[in-house]
Short mmCIF file of C-alpha atoms in Angstrom, two decimals:
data_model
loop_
_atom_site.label_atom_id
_atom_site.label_comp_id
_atom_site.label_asym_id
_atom_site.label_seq_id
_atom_site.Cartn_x
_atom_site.Cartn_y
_atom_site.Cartn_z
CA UNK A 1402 18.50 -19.37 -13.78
CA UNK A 1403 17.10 -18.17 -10.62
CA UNK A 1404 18.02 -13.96 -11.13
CA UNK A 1405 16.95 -12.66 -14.62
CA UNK A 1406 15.45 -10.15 -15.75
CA UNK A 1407 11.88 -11.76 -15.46
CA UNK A 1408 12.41 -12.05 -11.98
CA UNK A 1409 13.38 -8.39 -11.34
CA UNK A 1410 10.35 -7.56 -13.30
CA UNK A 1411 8.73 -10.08 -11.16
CA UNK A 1412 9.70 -8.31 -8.33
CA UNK A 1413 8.80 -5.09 -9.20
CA UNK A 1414 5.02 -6.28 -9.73
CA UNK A 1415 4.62 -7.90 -6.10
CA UNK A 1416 6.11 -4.99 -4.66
CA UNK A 1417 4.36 -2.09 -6.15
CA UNK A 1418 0.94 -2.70 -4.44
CA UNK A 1419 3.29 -2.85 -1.13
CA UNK A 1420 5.30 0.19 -1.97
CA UNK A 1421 1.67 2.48 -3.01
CA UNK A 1422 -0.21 0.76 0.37
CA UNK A 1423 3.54 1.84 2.31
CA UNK A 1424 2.94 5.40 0.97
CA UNK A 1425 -0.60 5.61 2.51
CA UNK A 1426 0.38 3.99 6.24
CA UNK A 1427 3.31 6.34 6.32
CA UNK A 1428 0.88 8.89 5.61
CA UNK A 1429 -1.46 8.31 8.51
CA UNK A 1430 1.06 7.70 11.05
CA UNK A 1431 3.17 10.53 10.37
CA UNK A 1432 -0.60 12.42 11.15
CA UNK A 1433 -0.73 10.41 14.56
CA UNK A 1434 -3.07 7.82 13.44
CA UNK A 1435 -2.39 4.03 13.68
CA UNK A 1436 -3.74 3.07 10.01
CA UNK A 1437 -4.27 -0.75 11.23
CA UNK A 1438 -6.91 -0.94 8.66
CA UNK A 1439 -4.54 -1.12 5.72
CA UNK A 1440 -5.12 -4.26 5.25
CA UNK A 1441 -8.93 -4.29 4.89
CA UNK A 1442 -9.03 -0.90 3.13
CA UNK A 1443 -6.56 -2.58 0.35
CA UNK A 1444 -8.59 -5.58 0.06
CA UNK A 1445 -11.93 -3.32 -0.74
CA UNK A 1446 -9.83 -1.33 -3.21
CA UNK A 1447 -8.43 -4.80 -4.73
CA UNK A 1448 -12.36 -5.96 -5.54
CA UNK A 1449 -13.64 -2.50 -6.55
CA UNK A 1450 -10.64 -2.06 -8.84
CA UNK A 1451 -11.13 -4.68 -10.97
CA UNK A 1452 -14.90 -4.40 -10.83
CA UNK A 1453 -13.93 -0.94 -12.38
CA UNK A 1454 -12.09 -2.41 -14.80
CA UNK A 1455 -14.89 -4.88 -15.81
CA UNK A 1456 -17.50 -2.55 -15.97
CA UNK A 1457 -16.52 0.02 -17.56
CA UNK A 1458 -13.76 -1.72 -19.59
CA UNK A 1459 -10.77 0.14 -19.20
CA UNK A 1460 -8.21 -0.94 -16.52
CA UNK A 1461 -7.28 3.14 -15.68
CA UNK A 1462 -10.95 2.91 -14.21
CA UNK A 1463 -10.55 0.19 -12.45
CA UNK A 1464 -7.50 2.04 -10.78
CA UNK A 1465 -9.84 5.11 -10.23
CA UNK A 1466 -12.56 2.83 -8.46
CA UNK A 1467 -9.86 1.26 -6.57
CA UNK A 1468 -8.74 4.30 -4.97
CA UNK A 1469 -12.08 5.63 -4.81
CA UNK A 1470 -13.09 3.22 -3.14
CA UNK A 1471 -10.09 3.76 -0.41
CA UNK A 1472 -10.69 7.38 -0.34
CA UNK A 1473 -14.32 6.25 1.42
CA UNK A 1474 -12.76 3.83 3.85
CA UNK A 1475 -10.32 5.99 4.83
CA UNK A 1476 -12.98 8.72 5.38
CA UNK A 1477 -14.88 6.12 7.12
CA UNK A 1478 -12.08 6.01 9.65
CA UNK A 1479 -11.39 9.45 10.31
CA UNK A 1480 -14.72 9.72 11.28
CA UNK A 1481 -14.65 6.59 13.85
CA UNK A 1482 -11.15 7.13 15.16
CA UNK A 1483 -10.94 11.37 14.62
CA UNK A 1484 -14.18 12.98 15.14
CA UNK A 1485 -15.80 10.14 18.10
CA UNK A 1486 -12.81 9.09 18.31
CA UNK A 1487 -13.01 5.57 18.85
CA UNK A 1488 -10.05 2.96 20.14
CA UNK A 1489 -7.56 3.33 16.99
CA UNK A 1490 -6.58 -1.05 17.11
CA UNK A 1491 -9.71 -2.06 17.66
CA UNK A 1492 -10.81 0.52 14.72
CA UNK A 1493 -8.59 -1.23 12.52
CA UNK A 1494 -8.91 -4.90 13.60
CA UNK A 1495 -13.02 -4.50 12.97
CA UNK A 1496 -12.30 -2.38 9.39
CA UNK A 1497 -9.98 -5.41 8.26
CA UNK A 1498 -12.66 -8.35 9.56
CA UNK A 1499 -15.17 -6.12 7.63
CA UNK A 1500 -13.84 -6.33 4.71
CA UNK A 1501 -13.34 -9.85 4.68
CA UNK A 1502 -17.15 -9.95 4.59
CA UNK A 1503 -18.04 -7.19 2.89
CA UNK A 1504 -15.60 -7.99 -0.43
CA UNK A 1505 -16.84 -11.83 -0.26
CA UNK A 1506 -20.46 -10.92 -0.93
CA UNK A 1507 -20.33 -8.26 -3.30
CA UNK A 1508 -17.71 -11.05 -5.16
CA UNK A 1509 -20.08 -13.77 -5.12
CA UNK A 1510 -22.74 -11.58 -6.62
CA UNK A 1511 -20.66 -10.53 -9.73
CA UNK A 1512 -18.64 -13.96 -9.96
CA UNK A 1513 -19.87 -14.17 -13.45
CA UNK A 1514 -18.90 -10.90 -14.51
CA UNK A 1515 -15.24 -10.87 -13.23
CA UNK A 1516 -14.59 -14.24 -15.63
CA UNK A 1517 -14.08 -11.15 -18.78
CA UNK A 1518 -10.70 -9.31 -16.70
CA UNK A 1519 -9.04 -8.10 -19.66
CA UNK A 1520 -4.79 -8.24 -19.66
CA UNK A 1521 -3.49 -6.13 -17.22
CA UNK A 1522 -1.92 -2.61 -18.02
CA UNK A 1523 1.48 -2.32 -20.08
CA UNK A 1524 2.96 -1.20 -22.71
CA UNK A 1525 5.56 -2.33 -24.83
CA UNK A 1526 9.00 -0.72 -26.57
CA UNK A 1527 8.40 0.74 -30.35
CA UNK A 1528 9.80 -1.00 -32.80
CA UNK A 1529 12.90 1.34 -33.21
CA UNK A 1530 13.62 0.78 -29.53
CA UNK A 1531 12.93 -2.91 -28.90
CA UNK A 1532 16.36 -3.82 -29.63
CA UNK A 1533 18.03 -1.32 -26.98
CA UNK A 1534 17.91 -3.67 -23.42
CA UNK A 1535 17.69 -0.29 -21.69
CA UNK A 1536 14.93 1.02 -23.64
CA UNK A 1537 12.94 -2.73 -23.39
CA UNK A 1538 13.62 -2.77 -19.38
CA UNK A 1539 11.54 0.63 -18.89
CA UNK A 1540 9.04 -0.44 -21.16
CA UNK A 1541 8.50 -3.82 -19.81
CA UNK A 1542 8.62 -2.30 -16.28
CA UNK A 1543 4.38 -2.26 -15.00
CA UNK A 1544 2.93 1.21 -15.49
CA UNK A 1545 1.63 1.10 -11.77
CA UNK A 1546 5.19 0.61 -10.93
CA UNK A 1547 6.50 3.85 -12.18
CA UNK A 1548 3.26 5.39 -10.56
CA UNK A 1549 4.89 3.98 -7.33
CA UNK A 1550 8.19 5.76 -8.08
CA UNK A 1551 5.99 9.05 -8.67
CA UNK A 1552 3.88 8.95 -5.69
CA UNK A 1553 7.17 7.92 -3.25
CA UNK A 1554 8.65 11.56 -4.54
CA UNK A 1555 5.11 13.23 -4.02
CA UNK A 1556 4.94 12.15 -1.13
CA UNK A 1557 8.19 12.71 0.08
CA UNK A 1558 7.94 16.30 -1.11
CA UNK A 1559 4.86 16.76 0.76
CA UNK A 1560 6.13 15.73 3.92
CA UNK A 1561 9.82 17.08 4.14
CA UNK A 1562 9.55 20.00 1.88
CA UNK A 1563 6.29 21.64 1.96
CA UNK A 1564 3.92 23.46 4.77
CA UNK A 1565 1.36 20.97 4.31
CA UNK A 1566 3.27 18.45 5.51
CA UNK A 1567 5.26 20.39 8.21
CA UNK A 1568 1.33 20.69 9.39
CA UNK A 1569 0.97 16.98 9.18
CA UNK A 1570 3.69 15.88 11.02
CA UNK A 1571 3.52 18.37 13.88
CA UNK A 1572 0.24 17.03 14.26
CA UNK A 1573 1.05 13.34 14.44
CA UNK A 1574 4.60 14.69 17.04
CA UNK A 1575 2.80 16.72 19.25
CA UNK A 1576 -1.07 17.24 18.82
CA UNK A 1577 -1.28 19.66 22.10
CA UNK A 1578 1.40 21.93 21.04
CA UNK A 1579 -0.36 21.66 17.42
CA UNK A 1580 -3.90 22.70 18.55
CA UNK A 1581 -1.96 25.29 20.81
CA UNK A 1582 -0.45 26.92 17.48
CA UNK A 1583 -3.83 27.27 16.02
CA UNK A 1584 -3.71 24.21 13.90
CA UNK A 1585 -6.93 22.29 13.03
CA UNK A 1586 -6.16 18.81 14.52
CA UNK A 1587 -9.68 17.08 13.19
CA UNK A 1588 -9.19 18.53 9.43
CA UNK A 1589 -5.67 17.72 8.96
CA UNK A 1590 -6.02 14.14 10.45
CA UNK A 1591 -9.42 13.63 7.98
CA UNK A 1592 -7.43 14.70 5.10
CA UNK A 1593 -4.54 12.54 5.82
CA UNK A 1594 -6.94 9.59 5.98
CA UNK A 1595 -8.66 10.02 2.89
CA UNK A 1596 -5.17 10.50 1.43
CA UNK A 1597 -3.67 7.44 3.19
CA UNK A 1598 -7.08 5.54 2.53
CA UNK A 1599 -6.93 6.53 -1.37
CA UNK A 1600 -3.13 5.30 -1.67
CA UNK A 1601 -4.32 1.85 -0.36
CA UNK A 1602 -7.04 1.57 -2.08
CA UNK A 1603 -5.04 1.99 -5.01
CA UNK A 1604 -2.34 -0.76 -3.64
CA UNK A 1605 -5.28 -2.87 -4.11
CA UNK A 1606 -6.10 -2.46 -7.56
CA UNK A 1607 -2.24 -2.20 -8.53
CA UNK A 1608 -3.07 -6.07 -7.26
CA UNK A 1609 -5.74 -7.22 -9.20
CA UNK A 1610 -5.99 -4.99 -11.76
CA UNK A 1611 -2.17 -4.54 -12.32
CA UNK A 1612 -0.51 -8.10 -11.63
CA UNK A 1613 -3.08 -10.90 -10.69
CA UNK A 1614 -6.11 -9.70 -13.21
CA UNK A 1615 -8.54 -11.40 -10.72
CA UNK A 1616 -10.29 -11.34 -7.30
CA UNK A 1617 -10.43 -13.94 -4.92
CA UNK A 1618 -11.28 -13.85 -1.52
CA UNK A 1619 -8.80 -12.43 1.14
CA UNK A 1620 -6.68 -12.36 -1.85
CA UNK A 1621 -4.06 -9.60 -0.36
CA UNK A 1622 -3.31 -12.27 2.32
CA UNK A 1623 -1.57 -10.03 4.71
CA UNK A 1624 -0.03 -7.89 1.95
CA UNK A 1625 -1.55 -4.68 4.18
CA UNK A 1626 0.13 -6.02 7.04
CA UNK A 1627 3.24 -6.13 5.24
CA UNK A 1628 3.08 -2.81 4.17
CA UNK A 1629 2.81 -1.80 7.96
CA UNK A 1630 6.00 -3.86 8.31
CA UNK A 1631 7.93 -2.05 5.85
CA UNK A 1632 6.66 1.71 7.09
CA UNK A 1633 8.32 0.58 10.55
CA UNK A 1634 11.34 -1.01 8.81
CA UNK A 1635 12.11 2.14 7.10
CA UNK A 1636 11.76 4.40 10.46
CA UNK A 1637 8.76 6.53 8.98
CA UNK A 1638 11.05 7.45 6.39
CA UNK A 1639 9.71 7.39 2.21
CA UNK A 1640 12.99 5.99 1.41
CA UNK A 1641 13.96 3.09 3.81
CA UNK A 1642 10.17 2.29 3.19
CA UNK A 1643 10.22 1.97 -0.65
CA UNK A 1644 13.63 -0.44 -0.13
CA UNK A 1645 11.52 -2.28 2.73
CA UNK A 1646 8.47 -3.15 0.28
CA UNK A 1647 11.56 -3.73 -2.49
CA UNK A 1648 12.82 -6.44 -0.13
CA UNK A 1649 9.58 -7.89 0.73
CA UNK A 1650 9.10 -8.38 -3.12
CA UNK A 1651 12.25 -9.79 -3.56
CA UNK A 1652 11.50 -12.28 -1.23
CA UNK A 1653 7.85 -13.25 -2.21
CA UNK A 1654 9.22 -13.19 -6.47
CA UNK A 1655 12.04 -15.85 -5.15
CA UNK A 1656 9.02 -18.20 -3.97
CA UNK A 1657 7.24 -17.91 -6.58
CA UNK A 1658 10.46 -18.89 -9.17
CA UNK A 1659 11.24 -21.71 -6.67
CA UNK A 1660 8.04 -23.31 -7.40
CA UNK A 1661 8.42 -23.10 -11.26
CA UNK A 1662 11.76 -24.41 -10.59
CA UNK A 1663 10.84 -27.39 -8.60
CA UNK A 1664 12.33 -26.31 -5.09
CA UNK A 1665 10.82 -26.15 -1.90
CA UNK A 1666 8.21 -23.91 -2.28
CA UNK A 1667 6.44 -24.00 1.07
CA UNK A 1668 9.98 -23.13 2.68
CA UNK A 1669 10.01 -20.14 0.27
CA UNK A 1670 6.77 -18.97 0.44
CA UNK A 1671 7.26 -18.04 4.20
CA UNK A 1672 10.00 -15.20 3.32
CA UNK A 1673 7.77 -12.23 3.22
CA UNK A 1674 6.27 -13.49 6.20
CA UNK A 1675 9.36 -14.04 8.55
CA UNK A 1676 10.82 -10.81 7.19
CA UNK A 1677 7.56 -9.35 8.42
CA UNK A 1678 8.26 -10.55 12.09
CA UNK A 1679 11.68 -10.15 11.97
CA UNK A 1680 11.22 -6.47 11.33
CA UNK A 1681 8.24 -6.05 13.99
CA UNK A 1682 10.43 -7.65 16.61
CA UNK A 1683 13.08 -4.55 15.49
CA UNK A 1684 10.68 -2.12 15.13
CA UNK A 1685 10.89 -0.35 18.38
CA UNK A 1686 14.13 0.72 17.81
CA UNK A 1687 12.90 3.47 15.23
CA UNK A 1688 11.35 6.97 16.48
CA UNK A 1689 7.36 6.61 15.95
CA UNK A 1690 5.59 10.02 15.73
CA UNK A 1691 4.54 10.34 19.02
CA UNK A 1692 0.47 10.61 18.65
CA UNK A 1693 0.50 7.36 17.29
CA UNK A 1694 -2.60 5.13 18.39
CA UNK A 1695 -3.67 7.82 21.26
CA UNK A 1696 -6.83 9.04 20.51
CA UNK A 1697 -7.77 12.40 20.27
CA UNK A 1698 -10.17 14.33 22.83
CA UNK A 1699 -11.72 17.42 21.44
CA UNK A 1700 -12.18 20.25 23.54
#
């Protein structure tokens, strides 16, 4: 049987490092800033995430690393494409090629060590509740996933229901009338990097350190991309975004059964893919904030 419970659960695991990566793109664009980088920002957080976790020998760490780790990239890029500024797509293209680079050497230097991943992060129903199918589901369900579900409220509450993010998203609608209202364009823009940075960082680790309890290179294989995908699928909007990186999981946990199952697999495997181009070819018919990919000139 194809649709199980397994498979939901399956699911849920590919898509929460989609859904926390989502978070941190929608982030960043809602700011004005074209967070290209995603993808190269995630891998980083992917290898220092479960170098974390090695190391110091408790997976939470690795998740702290992991983000950590983001929170610098995504510094890193406010200060290339905020404070110079420089071109925000070529920005991103060069952050994800260096990353490619950067995450194979510091791999092949502590090969050895990664061999001793422990299990990944769970938890399972008490005794008294092991029986109840409700109670089993939410136990069985990946911690990182129900951090997803936390972080798509925070975020949402930050952007639609506090001044914070009224700030942020005037900023990334219209960054003249903005600087005209007194607003600090630069600081606003850094901090919603190093948020959006820290929130794919820790898409990476909810990778390696949550689901796939190893690193190999380019191992998110386009997974930032996809998250880009599903922030324009769901309009710039938390919610049409979290059922976005939902449906890209969906898609990726039915390739993955068809292979146990015997089916086609390379037909399969391309569904996360061609829902990733189908949506790009529809994206233009959402509203983008309007400061996306210009750069900003200081006076």
């Amino acid at each position: 049987m194809i649709f199980d419970l397994e498979f939901v659960l399956s699911a849920l695991r590919i898509a929460t490092p989609l859904m926390i990566v989502a978070l941190g793109v929608l982030i960043a664009e809602r700011a004005g800033v074209l967070f290209l980088g995603a993808e190269g920002v995630m891998l980083c957080g992917a290898l220092f995430g479960i170098l974390g976790a090695v190391y110091v020998g408790d997976p939470w760490m690795g998740v702290v690393w992991g983000l950590s780790a983001g929170v610098v990239m995504g510094l890193v890029t406010a200060v290339l494409t905020v404070w110079l500024p420089t071109d925000q797509v070529v920005m991103g293209l060069a952050m994800n090629i260096a990353a490619i680079g950067l995450t194979s050497f510091i791999f092949r230097i502590a090969a050895d060590d990664l061999q001793q991943m422990s299990p990944p992060m769970g938890w399972s129903a008490p005794g008294a509740l092991s029986e109840n199918p409700i109670a089993a589901f939410l136990f069985a369900v990946p911690p990182l996933a129900w951090l997803a579900v936390i972080l798509y409220f925070v975020v949402w509450y930050m952007l639609f229901r506090s001044a914070p993010g009224l700030l942020l998203r005037s900023v990334g609608q219209n960054v003249k009338a903005a600087r005209s209202a007194g607003i600090n364009v630069v600081l606003v823009r850094t901090v919603a990097l190093a948020l959006a940075g820290g929130l794919a960082g820790l898409g990476g680790a909810a990778l390696t350190v949550g689901w796939v309890r190893s690193f190999a290179d380019d191992i998110t294989a386009g997974r930032g991309f996809i998250a880009l995908a599903a922030v324009y699928f769901g309009r710039w909007y938390p919610r049409w975004t979290l059922f976005g990186c939902l449906l890209f999981g969906l898609g990726e946990a039915l390739a993955l059964r068809t292979q146990v199952l015997g089916g086609n697999a390379h037909f399969y495997l391309m569904i996360p893919y061609l829902l990733t181009v189908g949506v790009l070819a529809f994206a233009e018919c959402g509203r983008a904030p309007r400061e996306v990919g210009k750069p900003y000139e200081q006076l």
